[in-house]
CSV table of N, CA and C in Angstrom, one decimal:
chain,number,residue,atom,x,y,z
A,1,UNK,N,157.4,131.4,136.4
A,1,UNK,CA,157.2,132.8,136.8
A,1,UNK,C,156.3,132.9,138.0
A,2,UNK,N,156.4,133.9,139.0
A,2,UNK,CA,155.8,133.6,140.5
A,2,UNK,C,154.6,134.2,140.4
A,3,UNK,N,154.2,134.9,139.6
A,3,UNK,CA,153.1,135.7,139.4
A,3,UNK,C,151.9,134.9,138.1
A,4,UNK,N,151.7,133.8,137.7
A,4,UNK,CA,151.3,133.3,137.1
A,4,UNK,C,150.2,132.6,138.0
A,5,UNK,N,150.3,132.2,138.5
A,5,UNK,CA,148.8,131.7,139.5
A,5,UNK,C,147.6,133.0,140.3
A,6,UNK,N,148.4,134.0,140.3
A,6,UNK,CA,147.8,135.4,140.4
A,6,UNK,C,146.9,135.6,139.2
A,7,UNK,N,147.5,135.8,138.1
A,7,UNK,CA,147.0,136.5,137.0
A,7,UNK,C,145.9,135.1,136.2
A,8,UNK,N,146.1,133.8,137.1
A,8,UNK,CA,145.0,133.5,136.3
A,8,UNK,C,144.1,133.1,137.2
A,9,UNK,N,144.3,133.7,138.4
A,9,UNK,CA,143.1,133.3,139.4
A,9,UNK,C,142.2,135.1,139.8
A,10,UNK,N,142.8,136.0,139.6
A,10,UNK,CA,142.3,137.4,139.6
A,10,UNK,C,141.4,137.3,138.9
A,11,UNK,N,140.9,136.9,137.7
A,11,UNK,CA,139.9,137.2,136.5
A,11,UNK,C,139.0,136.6,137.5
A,12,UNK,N,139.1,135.4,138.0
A,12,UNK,CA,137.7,134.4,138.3
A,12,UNK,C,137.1,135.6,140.0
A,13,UNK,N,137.6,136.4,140.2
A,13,UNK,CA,137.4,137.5,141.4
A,13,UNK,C,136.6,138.2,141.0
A,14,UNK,N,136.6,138.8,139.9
A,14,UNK,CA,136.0,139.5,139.3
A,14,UNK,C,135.2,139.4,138.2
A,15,UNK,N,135.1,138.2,137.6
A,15,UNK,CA,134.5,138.0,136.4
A,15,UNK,C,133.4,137.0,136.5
A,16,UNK,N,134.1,136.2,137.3
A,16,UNK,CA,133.0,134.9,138.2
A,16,UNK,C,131.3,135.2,138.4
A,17,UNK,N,131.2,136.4,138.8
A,17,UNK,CA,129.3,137.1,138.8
A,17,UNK,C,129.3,137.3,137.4
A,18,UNK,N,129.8,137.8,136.3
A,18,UNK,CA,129.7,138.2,135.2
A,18,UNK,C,129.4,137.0,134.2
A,19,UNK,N,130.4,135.6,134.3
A,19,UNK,CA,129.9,134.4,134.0
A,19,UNK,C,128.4,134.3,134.3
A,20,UNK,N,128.4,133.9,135.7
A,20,UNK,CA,127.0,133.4,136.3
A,20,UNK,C,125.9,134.1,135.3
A,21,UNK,N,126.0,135.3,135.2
A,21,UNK,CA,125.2,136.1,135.0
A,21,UNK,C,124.9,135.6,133.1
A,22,UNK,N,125.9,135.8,132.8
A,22,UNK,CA,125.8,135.3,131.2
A,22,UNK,C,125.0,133.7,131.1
A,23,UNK,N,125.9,132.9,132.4
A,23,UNK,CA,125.2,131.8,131.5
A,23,UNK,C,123.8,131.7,131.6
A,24,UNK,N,122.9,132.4,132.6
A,24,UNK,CA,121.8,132.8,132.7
A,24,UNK,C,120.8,133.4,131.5
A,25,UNK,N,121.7,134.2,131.1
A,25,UNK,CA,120.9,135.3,130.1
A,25,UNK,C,121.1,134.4,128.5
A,26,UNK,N,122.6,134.1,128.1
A,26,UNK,CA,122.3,133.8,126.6
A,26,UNK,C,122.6,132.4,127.0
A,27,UNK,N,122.7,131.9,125.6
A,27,UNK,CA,122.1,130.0,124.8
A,27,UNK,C,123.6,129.7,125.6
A,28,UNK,N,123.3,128.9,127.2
A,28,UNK,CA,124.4,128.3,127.4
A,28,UNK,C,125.6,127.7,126.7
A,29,UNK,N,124.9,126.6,125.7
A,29,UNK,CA,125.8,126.2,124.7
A,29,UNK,C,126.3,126.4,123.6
A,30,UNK,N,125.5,127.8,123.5
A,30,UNK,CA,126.9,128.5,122.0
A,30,UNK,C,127.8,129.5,123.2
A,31,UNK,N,127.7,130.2,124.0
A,31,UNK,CA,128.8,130.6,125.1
A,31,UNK,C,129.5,128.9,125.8
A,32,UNK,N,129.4,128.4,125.7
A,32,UNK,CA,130.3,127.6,126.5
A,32,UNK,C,131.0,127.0,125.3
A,33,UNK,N,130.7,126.9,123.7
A,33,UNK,CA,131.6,126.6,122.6
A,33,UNK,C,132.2,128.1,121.9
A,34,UNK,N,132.1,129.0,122.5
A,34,UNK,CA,132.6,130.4,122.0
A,34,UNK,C,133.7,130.2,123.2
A,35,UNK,N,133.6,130.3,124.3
A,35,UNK,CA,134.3,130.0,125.5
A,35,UNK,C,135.7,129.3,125.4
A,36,UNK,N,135.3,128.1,124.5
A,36,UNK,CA,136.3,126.9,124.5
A,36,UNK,C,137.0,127.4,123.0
A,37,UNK,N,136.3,128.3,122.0
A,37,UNK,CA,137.2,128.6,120.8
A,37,UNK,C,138.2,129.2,121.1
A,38,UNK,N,137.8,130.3,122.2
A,38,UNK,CA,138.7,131.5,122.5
A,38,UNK,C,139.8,130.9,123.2
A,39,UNK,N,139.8,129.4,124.4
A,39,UNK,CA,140.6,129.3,124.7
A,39,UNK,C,141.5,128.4,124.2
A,40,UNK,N,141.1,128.0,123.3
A,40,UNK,CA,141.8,127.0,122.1
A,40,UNK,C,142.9,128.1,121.2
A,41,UNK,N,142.1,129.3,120.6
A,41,UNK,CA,143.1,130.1,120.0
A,41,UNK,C,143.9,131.0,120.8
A,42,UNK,N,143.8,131.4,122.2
A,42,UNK,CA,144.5,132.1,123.0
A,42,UNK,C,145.6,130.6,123.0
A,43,UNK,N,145.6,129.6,123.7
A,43,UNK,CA,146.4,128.6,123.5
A,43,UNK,C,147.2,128.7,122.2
A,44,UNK,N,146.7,128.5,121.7
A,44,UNK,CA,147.6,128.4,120.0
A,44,UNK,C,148.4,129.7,120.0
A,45,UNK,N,148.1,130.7,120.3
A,45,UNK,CA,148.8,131.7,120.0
A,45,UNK,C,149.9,131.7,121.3
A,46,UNK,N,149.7,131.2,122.7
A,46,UNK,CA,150.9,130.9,123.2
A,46,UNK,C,152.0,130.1,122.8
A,47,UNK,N,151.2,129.1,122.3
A,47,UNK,CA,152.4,128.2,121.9
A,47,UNK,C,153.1,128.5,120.7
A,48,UNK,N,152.8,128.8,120.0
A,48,UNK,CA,153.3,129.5,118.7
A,48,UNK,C,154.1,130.6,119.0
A,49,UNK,N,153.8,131.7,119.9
A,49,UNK,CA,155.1,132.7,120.4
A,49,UNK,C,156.0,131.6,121.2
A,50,UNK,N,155.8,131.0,121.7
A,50,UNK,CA,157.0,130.1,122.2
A,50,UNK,C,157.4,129.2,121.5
A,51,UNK,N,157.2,128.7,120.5
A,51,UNK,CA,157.8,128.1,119.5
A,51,UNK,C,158.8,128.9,118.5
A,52,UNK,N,158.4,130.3,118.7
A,52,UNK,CA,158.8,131.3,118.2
A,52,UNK,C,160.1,132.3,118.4
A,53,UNK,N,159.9,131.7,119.5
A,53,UNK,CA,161.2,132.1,120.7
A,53,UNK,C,160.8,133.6,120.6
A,54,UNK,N,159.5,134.3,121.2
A,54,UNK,CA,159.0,135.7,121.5
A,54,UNK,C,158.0,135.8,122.5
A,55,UNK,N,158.0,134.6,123.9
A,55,UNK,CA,157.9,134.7,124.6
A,55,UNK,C,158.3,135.4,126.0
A,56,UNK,N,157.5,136.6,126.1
A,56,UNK,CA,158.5,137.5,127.2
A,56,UNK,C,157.3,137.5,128.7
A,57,UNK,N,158.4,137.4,129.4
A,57,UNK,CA,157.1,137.5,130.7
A,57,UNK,C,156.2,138.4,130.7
A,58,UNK,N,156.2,139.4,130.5
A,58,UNK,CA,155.0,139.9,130.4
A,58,UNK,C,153.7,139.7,129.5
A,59,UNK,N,154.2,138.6,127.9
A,59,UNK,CA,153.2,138.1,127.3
A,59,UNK,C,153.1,136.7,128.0
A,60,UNK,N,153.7,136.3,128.7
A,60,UNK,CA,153.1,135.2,129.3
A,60,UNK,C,152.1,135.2,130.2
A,61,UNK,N,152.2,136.5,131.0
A,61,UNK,CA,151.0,136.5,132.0
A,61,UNK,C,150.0,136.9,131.7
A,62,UNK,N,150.5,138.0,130.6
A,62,UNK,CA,148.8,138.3,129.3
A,62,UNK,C,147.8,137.4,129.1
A,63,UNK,N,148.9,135.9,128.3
A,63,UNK,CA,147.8,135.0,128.2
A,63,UNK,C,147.4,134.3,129.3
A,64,UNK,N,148.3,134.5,130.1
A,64,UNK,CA,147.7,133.5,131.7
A,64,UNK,C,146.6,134.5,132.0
A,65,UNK,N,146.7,135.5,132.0
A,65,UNK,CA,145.4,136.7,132.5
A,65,UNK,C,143.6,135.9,131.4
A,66,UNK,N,144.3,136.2,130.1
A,66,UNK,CA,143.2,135.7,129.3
A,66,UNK,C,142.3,134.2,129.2
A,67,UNK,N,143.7,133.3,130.1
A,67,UNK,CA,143.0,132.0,129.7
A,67,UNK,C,142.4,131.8,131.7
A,68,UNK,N,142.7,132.8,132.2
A,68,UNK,CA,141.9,133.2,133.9
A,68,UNK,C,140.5,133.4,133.0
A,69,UNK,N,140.6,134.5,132.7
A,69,UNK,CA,139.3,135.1,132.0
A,69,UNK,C,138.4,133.9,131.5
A,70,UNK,N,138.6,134.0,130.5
A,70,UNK,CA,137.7,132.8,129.4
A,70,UNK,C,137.4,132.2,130.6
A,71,UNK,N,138.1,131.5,131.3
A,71,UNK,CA,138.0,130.1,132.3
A,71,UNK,C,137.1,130.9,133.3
A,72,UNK,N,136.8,131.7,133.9
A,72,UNK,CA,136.2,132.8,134.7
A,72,UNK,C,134.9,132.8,134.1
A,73,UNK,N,134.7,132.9,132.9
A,73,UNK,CA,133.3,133.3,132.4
A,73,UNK,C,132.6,131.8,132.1
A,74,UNK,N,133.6,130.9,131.3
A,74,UNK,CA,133.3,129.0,131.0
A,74,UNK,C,132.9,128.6,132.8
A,75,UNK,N,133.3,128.4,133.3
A,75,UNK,CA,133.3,127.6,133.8
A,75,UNK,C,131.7,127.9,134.9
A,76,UNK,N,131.2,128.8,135.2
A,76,UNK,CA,129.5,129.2,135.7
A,76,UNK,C,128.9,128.3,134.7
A,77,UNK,N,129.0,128.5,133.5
A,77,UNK,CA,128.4,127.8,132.4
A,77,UNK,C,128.3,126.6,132.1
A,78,UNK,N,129.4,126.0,132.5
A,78,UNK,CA,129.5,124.3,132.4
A,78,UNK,C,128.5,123.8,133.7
A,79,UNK,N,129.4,124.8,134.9
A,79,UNK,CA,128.3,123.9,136.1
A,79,UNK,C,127.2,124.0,136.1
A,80,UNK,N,126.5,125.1,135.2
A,80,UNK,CA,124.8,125.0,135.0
A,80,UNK,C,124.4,124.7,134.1
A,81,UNK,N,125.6,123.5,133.2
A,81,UNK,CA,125.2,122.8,132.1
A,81,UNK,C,124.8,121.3,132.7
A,82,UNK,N,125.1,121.2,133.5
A,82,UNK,CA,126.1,119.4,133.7
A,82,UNK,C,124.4,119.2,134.1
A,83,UNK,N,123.8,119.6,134.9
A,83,UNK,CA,122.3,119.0,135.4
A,83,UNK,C,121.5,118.7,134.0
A,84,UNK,N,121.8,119.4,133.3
A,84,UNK,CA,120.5,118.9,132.1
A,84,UNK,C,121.2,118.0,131.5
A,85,UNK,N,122.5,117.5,131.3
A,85,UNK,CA,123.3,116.5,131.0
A,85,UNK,C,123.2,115.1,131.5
A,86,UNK,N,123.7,115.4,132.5
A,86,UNK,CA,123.8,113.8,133.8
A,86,UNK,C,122.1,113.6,134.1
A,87,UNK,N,122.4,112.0,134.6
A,87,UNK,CA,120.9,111.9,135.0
A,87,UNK,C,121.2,112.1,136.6
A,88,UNK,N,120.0,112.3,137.1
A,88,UNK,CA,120.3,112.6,139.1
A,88,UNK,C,120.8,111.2,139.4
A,89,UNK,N,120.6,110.6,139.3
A,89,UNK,CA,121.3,109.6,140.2
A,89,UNK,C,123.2,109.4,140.3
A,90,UNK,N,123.3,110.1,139.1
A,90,UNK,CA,124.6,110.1,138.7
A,90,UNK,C,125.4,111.6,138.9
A,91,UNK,N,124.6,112.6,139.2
A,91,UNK,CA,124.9,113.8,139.3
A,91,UNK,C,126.1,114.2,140.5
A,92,UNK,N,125.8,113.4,141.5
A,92,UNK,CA,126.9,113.8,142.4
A,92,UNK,C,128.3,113.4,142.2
A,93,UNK,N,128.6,112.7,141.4
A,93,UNK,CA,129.8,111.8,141.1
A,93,UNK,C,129.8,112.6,139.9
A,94,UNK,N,129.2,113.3,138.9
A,94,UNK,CA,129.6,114.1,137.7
A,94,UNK,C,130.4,115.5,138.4
């Protein structure tokens, strides 16, 4: 579908300051495993309508919208996770 790289790159336009902003404010790592639940079960529930054969374009770009999102708000979070993770010498290659 030609509209699928839209709908999961729109959320990160808009939602990208809203990430930053969260992983700032609450416990980085229970938002970045809340992050990864939602997009584990938004997944499951794609594949399961398409297993289901009730896959219609317009719920496919729902979940492409959703898994933009999640990925929009995860991913500020991870990059201002990885420094307290890696040691500096190793940080540029992480």
């Amino acid at each position: 579908f030609p509209y699928t790289t839209l709908f999961r790159s729109l959320p990160a336009l808009f939602l990208g300051a809203v990430g930053g902003a969260l992983a700032d404010i609450v416990d980085r790592r229970r938002l970045l495993l809340t992050v990864q639940f939602l997009l584990a079960l938004v997944t499951g529930v794609l594949a399961a309508a398409s297993a289901l054969g009730d896959l219609s374009p317009v719920l496919l770009l729902g979940f492409t919208f959703a898994m933009g999102a999640l990925s929009a708000v995860g991913t500020p979070t991870y990059l201002s996770i990885v420094p307290s993770i890696v040691e500096r010498p190793q940080l540029a290659s992480a």
